[in-house]
Tab-separated table of C-alpha atoms in Angstrom:
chain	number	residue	atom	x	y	z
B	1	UNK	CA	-10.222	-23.001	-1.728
B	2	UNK	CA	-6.351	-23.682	-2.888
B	3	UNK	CA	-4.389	-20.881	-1.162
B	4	UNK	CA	-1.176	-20.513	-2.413
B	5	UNK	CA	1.840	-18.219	-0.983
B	6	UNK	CA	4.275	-18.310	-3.723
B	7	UNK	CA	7.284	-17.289	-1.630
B	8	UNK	CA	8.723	-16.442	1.664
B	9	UNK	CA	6.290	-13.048	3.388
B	10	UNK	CA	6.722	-13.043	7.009
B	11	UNK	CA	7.596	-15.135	9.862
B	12	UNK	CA	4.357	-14.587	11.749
B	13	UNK	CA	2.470	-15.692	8.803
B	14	UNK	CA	3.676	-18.810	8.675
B	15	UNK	CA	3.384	-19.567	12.538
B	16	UNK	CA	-0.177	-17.976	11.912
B	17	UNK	CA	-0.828	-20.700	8.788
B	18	UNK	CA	0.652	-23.498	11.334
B	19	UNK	CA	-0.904	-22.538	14.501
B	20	UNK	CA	-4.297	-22.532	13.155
B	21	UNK	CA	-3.610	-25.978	11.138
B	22	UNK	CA	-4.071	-24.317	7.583
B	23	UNK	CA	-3.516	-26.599	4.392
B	24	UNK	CA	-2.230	-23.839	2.246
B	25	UNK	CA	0.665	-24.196	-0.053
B	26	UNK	CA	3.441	-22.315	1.301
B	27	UNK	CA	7.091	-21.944	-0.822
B	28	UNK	CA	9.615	-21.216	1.555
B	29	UNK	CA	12.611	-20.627	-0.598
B	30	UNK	CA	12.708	-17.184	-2.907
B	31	UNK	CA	11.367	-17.656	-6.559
B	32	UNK	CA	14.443	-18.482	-8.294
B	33	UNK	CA	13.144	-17.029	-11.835
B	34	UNK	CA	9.573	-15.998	-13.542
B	35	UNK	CA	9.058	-19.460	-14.932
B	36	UNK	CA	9.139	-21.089	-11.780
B	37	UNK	CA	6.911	-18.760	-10.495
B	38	UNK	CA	4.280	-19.078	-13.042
B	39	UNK	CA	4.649	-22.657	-11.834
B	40	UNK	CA	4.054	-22.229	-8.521
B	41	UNK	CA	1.133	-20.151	-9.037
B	42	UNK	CA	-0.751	-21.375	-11.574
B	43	UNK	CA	-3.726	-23.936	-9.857
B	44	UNK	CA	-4.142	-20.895	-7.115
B	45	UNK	CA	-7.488	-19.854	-6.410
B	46	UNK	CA	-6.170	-17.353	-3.588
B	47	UNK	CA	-2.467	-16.033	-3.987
B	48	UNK	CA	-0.202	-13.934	-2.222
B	49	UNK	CA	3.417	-12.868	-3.716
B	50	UNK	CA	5.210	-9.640	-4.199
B	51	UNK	CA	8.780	-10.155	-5.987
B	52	UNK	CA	6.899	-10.959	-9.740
B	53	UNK	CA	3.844	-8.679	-11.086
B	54	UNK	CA	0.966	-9.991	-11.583
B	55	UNK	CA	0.503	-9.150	-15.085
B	56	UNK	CA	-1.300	-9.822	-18.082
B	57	UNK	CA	0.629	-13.436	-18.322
B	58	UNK	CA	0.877	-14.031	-14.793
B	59	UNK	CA	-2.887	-13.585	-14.456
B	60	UNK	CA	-3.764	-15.784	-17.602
B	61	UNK	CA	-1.766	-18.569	-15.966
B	62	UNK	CA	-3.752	-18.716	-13.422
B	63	UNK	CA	-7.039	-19.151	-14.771
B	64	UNK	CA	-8.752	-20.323	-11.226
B	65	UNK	CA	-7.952	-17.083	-9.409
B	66	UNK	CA	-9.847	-15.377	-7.457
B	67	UNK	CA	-8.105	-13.308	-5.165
B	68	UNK	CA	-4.640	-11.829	-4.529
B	69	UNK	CA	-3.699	-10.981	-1.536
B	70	UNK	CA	-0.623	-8.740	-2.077
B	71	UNK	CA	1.678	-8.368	1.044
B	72	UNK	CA	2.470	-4.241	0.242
B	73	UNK	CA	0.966	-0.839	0.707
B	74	UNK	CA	1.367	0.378	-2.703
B	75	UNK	CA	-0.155	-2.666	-4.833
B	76	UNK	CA	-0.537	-1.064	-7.895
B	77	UNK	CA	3.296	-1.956	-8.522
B	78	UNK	CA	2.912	-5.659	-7.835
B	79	UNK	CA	-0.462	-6.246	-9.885
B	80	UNK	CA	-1.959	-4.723	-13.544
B	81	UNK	CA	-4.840	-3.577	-11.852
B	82	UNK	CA	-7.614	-3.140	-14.834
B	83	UNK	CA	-6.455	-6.443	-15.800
B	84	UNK	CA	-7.473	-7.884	-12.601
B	85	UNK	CA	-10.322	-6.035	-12.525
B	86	UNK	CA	-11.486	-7.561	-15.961
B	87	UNK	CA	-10.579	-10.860	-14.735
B	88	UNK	CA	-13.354	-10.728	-11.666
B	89	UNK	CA	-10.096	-11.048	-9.674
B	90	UNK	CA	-10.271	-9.159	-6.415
B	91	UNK	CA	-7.356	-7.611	-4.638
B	92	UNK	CA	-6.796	-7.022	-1.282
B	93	UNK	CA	-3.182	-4.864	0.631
B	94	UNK	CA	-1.846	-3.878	3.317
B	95	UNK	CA	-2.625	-0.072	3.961
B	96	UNK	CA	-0.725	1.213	6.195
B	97	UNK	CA	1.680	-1.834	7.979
B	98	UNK	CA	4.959	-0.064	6.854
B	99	UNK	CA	3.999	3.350	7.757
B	100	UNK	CA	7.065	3.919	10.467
B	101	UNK	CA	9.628	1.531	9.038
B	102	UNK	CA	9.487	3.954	6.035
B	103	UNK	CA	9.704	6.469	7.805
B	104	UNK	CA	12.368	5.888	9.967
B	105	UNK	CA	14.580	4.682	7.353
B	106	UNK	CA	13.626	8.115	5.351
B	107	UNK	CA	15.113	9.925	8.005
B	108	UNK	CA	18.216	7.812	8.763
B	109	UNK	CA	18.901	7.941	4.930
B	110	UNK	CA	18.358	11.766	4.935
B	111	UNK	CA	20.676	11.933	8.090
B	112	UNK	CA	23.464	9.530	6.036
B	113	UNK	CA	23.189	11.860	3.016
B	114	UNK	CA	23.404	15.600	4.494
B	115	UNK	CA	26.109	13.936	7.210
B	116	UNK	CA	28.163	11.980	5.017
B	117	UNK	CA	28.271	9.175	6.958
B	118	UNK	CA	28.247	6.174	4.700
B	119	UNK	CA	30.793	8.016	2.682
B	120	UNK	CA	33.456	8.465	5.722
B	121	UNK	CA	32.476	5.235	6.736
B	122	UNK	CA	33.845	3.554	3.359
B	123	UNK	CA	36.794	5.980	3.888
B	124	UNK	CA	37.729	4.578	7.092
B	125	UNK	CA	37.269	0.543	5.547
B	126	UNK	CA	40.018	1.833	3.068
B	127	UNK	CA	42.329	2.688	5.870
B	128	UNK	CA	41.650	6.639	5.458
B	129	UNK	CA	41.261	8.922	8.484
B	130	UNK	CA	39.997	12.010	7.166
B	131	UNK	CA	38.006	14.580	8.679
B	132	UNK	CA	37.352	16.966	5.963
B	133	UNK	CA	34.418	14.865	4.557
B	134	UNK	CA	32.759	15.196	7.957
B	135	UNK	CA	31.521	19.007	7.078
B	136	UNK	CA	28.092	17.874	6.210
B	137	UNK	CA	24.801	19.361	6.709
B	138	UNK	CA	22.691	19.114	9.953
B	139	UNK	CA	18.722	18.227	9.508
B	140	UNK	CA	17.714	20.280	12.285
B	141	UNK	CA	16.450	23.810	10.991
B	142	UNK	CA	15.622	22.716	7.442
B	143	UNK	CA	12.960	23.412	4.703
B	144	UNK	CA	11.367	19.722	4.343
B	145	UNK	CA	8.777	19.300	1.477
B	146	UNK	CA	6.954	15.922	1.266
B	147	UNK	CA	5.641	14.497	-2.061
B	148	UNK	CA	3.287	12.597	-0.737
B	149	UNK	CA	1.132	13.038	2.432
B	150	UNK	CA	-0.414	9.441	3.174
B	151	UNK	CA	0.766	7.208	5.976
B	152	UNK	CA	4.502	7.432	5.726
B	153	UNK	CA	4.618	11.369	5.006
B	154	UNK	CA	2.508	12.087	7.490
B	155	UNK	CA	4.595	9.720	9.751
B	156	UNK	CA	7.562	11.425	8.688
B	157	UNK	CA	6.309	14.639	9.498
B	158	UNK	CA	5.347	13.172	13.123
B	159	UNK	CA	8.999	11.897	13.758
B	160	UNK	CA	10.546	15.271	12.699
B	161	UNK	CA	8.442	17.219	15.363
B	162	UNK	CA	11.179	18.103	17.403
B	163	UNK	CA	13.560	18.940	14.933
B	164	UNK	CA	13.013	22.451	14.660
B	165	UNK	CA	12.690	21.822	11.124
B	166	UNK	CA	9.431	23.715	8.457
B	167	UNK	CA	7.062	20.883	6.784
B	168	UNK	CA	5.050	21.504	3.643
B	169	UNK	CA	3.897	18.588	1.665
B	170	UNK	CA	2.236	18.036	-1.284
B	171	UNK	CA	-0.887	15.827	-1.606
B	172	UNK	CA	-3.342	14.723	-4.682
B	173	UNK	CA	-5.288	17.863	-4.163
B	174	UNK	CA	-2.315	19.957	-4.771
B	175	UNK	CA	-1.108	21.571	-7.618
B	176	UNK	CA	1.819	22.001	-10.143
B	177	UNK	CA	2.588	25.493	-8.900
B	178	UNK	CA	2.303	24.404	-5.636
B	179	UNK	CA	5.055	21.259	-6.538
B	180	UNK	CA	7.123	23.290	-8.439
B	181	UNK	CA	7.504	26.192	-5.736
B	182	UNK	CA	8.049	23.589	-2.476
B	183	UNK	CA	10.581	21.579	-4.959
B	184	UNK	CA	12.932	25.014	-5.746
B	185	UNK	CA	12.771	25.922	-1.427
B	186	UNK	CA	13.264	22.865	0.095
B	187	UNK	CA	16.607	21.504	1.875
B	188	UNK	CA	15.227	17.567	1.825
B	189	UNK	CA	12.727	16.462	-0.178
B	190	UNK	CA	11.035	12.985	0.550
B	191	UNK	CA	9.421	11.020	-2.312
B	192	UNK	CA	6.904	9.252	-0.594
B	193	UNK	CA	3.881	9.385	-2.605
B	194	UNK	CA	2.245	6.296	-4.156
B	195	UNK	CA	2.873	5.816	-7.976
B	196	UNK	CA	-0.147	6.006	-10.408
B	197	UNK	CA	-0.760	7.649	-13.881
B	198	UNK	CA	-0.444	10.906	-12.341
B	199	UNK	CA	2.795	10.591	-9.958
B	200	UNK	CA	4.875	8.664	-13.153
B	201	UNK	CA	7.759	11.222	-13.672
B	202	UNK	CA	6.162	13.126	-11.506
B	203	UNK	CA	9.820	14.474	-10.407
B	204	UNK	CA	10.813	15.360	-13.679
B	205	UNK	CA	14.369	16.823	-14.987
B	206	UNK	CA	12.789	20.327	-15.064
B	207	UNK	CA	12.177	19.750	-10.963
B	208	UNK	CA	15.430	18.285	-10.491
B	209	UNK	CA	17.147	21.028	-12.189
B	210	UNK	CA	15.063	24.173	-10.351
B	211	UNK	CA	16.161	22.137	-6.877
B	212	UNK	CA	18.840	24.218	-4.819
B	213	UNK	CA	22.547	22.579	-5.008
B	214	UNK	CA	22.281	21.747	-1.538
B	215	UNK	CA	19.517	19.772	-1.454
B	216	UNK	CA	19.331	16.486	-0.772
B	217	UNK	CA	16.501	14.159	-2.404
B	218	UNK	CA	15.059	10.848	-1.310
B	219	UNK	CA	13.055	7.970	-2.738
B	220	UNK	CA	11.020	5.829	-0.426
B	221	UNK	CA	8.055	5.814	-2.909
B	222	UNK	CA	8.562	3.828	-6.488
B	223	UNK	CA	12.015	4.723	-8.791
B	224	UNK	CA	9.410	5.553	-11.355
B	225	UNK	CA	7.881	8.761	-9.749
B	226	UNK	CA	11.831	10.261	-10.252
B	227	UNK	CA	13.150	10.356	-13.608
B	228	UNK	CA	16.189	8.480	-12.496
B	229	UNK	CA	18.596	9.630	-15.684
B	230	UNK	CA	17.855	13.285	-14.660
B	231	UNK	CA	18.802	12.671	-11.075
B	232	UNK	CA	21.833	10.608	-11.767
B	233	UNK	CA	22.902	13.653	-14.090
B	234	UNK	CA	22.229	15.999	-11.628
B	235	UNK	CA	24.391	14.105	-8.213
B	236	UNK	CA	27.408	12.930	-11.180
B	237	UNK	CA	27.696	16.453	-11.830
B	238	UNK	CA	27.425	17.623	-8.116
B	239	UNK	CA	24.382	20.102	-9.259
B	240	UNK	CA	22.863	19.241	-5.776
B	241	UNK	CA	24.010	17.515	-2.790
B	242	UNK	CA	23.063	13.828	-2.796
B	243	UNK	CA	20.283	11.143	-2.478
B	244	UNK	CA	18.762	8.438	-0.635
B	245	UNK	CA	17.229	6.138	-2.608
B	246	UNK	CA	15.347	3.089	-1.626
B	247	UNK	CA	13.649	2.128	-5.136
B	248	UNK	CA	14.347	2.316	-8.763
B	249	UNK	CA	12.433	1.317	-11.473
B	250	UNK	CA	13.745	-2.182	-12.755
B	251	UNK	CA	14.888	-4.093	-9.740
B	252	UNK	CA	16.020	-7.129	-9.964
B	253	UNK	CA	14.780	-10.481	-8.954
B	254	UNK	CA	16.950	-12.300	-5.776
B	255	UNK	CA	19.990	-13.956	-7.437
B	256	UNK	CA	19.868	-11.891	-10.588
B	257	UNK	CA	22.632	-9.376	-11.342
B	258	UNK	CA	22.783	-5.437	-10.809
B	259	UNK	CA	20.984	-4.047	-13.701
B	260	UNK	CA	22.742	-0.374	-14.795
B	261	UNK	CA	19.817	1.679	-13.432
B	262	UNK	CA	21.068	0.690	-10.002
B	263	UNK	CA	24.697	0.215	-10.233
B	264	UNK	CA	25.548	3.700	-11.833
B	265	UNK	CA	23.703	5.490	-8.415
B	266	UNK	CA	25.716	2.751	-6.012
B	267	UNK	CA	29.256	3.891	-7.501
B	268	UNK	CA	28.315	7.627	-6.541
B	269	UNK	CA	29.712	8.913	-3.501
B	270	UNK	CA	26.963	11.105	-3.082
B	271	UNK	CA	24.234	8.593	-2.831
B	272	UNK	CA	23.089	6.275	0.138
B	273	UNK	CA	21.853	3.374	-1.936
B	274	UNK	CA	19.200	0.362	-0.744
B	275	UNK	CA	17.648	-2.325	-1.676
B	276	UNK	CA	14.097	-1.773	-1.579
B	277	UNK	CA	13.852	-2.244	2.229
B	278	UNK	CA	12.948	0.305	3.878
B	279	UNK	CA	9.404	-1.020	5.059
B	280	UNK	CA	11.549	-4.635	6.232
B	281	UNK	CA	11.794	-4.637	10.169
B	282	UNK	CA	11.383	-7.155	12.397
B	283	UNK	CA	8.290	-4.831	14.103
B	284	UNK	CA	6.471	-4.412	10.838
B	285	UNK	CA	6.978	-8.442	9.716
B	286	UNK	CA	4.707	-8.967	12.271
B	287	UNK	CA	2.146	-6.713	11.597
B	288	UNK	CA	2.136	-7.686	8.002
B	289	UNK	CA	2.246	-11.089	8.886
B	290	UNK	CA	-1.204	-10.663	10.557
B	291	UNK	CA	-2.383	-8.293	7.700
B	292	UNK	CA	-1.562	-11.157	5.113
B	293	UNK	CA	-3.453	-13.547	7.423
B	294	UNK	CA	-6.712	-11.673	8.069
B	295	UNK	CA	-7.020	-10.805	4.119
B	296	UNK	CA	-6.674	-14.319	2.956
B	297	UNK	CA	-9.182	-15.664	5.747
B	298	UNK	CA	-11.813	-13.217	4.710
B	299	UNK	CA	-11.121	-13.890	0.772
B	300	UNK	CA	-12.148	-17.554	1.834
B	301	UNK	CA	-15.098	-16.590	3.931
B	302	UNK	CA	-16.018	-14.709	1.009
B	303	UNK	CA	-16.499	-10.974	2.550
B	304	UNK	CA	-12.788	-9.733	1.703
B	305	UNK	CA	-11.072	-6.823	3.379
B	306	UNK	CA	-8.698	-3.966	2.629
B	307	UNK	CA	-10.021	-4.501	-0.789
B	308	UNK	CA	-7.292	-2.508	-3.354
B	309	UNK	CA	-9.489	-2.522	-6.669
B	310	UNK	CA	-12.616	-1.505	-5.003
């Protein structure tokens, strides 16, 4: 079976592929463009990517596939999953690998926000010593709500144990009152739900605009759960405190250029701005890394595992 990993996933898989003397096809350079990675892909029977969708025309080109093994918790961004479906093409993830990395860097970016710390530490690159942007907000003792309550918020709500701090989080089973009341009370509230048809927009300009002024919101989940023009409107005009954000919802490829969605929230000084890697660490490479490995072995023994389109 032609395994195919279209670009560079983790370290440990490829001492993994090497160690055990597997002839898979393995890019080690990023993919430079969607052409080239329509190339790469296209005599797969097994493949494993993340940085292009697996859409309508990236499944077509591949008429041989069989499986995808996508190296990610929340899959549904990296693959059209009906189409797959339709296709006989089954897809297999990586629940839970992530869980703390996202977490952790949650917090830290919550921490950076309400403390200001990215912003004095830009002040002090320019040559300014000032301390009056130092009267930021402390985490401990805060209102938390969690949109989301899966691996990472529940994670989140672990590492925030001894913070003194008051948890409520909203799951699938909860609803819009329920959203709409924990948005309007909470100090911090962390996006960490997966996106489907039902989390889309799920933090809408209506939420944004009920939130208190101090609150600070962040976005480990997918940029499209926020709508990102109402929350850019809402930390331009200083109508709450600031933002972490992690994701937005057109990212670019490596190499390409900023696209506007981005740059506008990386010129605010209110917003601690990422690239999408909040679930990188050198910890969690390696679990993935194994993850990647045991999916793709059991696609080619023909009993797959962590199945996503089950």
């Amino acid at each position: 079976m032609k395994v195919i990993i279209a670009e560079p996933i983790s370290k440990k898989l490829t001492e993994l592929i090497e160690k055990n003397g597997e002839e898979w096809t393995v890019f080690d350079t990023e993919v430079p463009s969607r052409d080239e990675f329509l190339e790469r892909i296209k005599d797969a029977e097994v493949a494993s990517a993340y940085s292009v969708k697996f859409d309508k025309e990236v499944l077509d080109n591949c008429p041989k596939l069989k499986y995808l093994a996508i190296p990610a918790v929340g899959a549904g961004s990296y693959v059209d999953r009906e189409y797959a479906e339709s296709k006989g093409i089954t897809v297999t993830y990586c629940p839970g690998y992530n869980s703390a990395a996202v977490a952790e860097m949650a917090i830290g970016l919550a921490i950076d926000a309400m403390r200001k710390i990215s912003s004095i530490s830009r002040e002090l690159q320019n040559g300014i010593w000032d301390y009056s942007p130092a009267k930021g907000m402390l985490l401990s003792g805060k209102k938390i709500l969690l949109v989301g309550y899966g691996n990472i918020g529940k994670t989140i709500e672990r590492l925030l144990g001894s913070w003194d701090v008051e948890v409520k989080h909203i799951n699938s089973k909860s609803n819009e009152e329920e959203l709409n009341e924990g948005i309007k009370a909470a100090d911090v509230v962390f996006v960490c739900c997966s996106l489907n048809e039902k989390t889309q927009g799920l933090i809408n300009a209506a939420r944004i605009s009920s939130m208190k002024k101090t609150v600070v919101l962040i976005n480990v989940s997918r940029g499209a759960v926020v709508d990102e023009d109402a929350l850019y409107a809402a930390l331009s005009e200083k109508k709450i405190l600031g933002a972490g954000l992690d994701v937005y919802s057109n990212e670019p490829l490596p190499g390409e250029s900023l696209p506007e969605n981005i740059r506008r929230f990386v010129e605010l000084e209110n917003t601690v701005c990422l690239t999408h890697i909040a679930a990188s660490s050198l910890e969690s490479g390696e679990v993935l890394g194994q993850m990647i490995y045991d999916n793709i072995k059991s696609c080619i023994d023909g009993n797959p595992i962590n199945i996503f389109n089950n």
